[in-house]
Tab-separated table of C-alpha atoms in Angstrom:
chain	number	residue	atom	x	y	z
S	176	MET	CA	-4.919	-14.183	18.975
S	177	ASN	CA	-4.249	-11.099	20.723
S	178	VAL	CA	-1.443	-8.675	20.057
S	179	SER	CA	0.205	-6.900	22.594
S	180	TYR	CA	0.244	-3.112	22.593
S	181	GLU	CA	4.240	-2.908	22.327
S	182	ASP	CA	4.133	-5.344	19.196
S	183	PHE	CA	1.521	-3.123	17.690
S	184	ALA	CA	3.527	-0.085	18.240
S	185	LYS	CA	6.052	-1.400	16.286
S	186	LEU	CA	4.154	-0.676	13.107
S	187	ASP	CA	4.707	2.395	11.348
S	188	LEU	CA	1.422	3.196	9.765
S	189	ARG	CA	1.639	6.375	7.022
S	190	VAL	CA	-0.494	8.052	4.469
S	191	ALA	CA	0.851	7.673	0.887
S	192	GLU	CA	-0.312	8.998	-2.273
S	193	ILE	CA	-0.468	6.546	-5.228
S	194	LYS	CA	1.555	8.324	-7.988
S	195	GLU	CA	1.591	5.511	-10.782
S	196	VAL	CA	0.046	2.133	-11.302
S	197	CYS	CA	1.242	-0.397	-13.860
S	198	ASP	CA	1.062	-4.417	-14.153
S	199	HIS	CA	3.365	-6.403	-12.695
S	200	PRO	CA	5.310	-8.082	-15.726
S	201	ASN	CA	5.160	-11.655	-14.101
S	202	ALA	CA	1.840	-11.885	-12.383
S	203	ASP	CA	-1.702	-11.608	-13.804
S	204	LYS	CA	-3.560	-10.481	-10.400
S	205	LEU	CA	-0.411	-7.762	-9.041
S	206	TYR	CA	-0.123	-4.016	-9.881
S	207	LEU	CA	3.371	-2.419	-9.243
S	208	PHE	CA	2.456	0.955	-7.302
S	209	LYS	CA	4.607	3.864	-7.132
S	210	ILE	CA	3.879	5.905	-4.030
S	211	ASP	CA	4.865	9.346	-2.160
S	212	ALA	CA	5.038	8.223	1.654
S	213	GLY	CA	6.792	11.797	2.035
S	214	GLU	CA	10.102	10.572	1.548
S	215	GLU	CA	13.130	11.733	-0.722
S	216	GLN	CA	12.151	8.948	-3.210
S	217	PRO	CA	9.200	7.359	-4.090
S	218	ARG	CA	8.419	4.010	-2.901
S	219	GLN	CA	7.342	0.669	-5.023
S	220	ILE	CA	4.740	-1.515	-3.293
S	221	VAL	CA	3.469	-4.917	-5.208
S	222	ALA	CA	-0.442	-5.498	-4.245
S	223	GLY	CA	-2.760	-7.891	-5.662
S	224	LEU	CA	-5.596	-5.519	-6.495
S	225	LYS	CA	-5.468	-5.994	-9.990
S	226	PRO	CA	-8.867	-8.257	-10.195
S	227	TYR	CA	-10.928	-5.705	-8.230
S	228	ILE	CA	-9.971	-2.268	-8.917
S	229	PRO	CA	-8.724	-0.405	-12.163
S	230	PRO	CA	-5.825	1.645	-12.061
S	231	GLU	CA	-7.508	5.134	-12.873
S	232	LYS	CA	-9.320	4.512	-9.847
S	233	LEU	CA	-5.980	4.276	-7.765
S	234	ILE	CA	-3.815	7.212	-9.316
S	235	GLY	CA	-3.814	10.017	-7.129
S	236	ARG	CA	-5.366	8.237	-4.127
S	237	LYS	CA	-4.187	8.973	-0.597
S	238	ILE	CA	-4.084	5.537	1.320
S	239	VAL	CA	-2.758	4.024	4.630
S	240	ILE	CA	0.662	1.733	4.200
S	241	VAL	CA	2.842	-0.136	6.923
S	242	ALA	CA	5.893	1.846	5.876
S	243	ASN	CA	8.327	-0.431	7.940
S	244	LEU	CA	7.701	-4.037	6.863
S	245	GLU	CA	10.780	-5.607	5.627
S	246	PRO	CA	10.931	-5.444	1.621
S	247	VAL	CA	10.227	-8.533	0.053
S	248	LYS	CA	10.385	-9.847	-3.961
S	249	LEU	CA	7.340	-10.960	-4.867
S	250	ARG	CA	7.306	-12.559	-8.462
S	251	GLY	CA	10.695	-10.888	-9.057
S	252	GLU	CA	9.839	-7.042	-7.675
S	253	GLU	CA	10.808	-5.256	-4.893
S	254	SER	CA	7.738	-4.585	-2.349
S	255	GLN	CA	8.911	-1.874	-0.125
S	256	GLY	CA	5.750	-1.843	2.478
S	257	MET	CA	2.040	-3.048	2.347
S	258	LEU	CA	-1.160	-1.172	1.312
S	259	LEU	CA	-4.215	-1.785	3.689
S	260	ALA	CA	-7.423	-2.722	2.109
S	261	ALA	CA	-10.644	-4.121	3.094
S	262	GLN	CA	-12.374	-7.301	1.711
S	263	ASP	CA	-16.122	-8.034	1.836
S	264	GLY	CA	-16.812	-11.037	-0.344
S	265	GLU	CA	-15.566	-9.950	-3.983
S	266	HIS	CA	-15.767	-6.242	-3.029
S	267	VAL	CA	-11.882	-4.938	-2.165
S	268	THR	CA	-11.596	-1.357	-1.102
S	269	VAL	CA	-8.272	0.466	-0.411
S	270	LEU	CA	-8.286	2.323	3.479
S	271	THR	CA	-7.894	5.869	3.249
S	272	PRO	CA	-7.995	8.878	5.552
S	273	ALA	CA	-11.334	10.612	6.032
S	274	GLU	CA	-9.434	13.988	5.523
S	275	ASP	CA	-6.968	15.051	3.110
S	276	VAL	CA	-3.355	14.833	4.778
S	277	ALA	CA	0.142	15.149	3.509
S	278	PRO	CA	1.995	11.946	2.362
S	279	GLY	CA	3.831	10.901	5.273
S	280	SER	CA	1.606	11.508	8.079
S	281	GLN	CA	1.736	8.804	10.519
S	282	VAL	CA	-1.519	7.243	11.699
S	283	ARG	CA	-2.174	6.655	15.426
């Protein structure tokens, strides 16, 4: 299915920095992330990366998020956005900018 440019332009893709990673208290495969997205307060994002990437390899990394996704509760914890990742079979990697940019930078 094709998406119109107008629909794609509605996405607010931004760079964020992962500040904390902890296990989700009610799910075996989910992490809770505290991220700096260049805003006044940190955000929480819930993502299913636990089977693929240990937390120590995620803390401090710059990632790409969908910042304007409507918040949703996942197993009782609010997720305030979505991080972007790629999967090739069993290998999963988080999308990161090629160069160091500030948290909150827009992806265009």
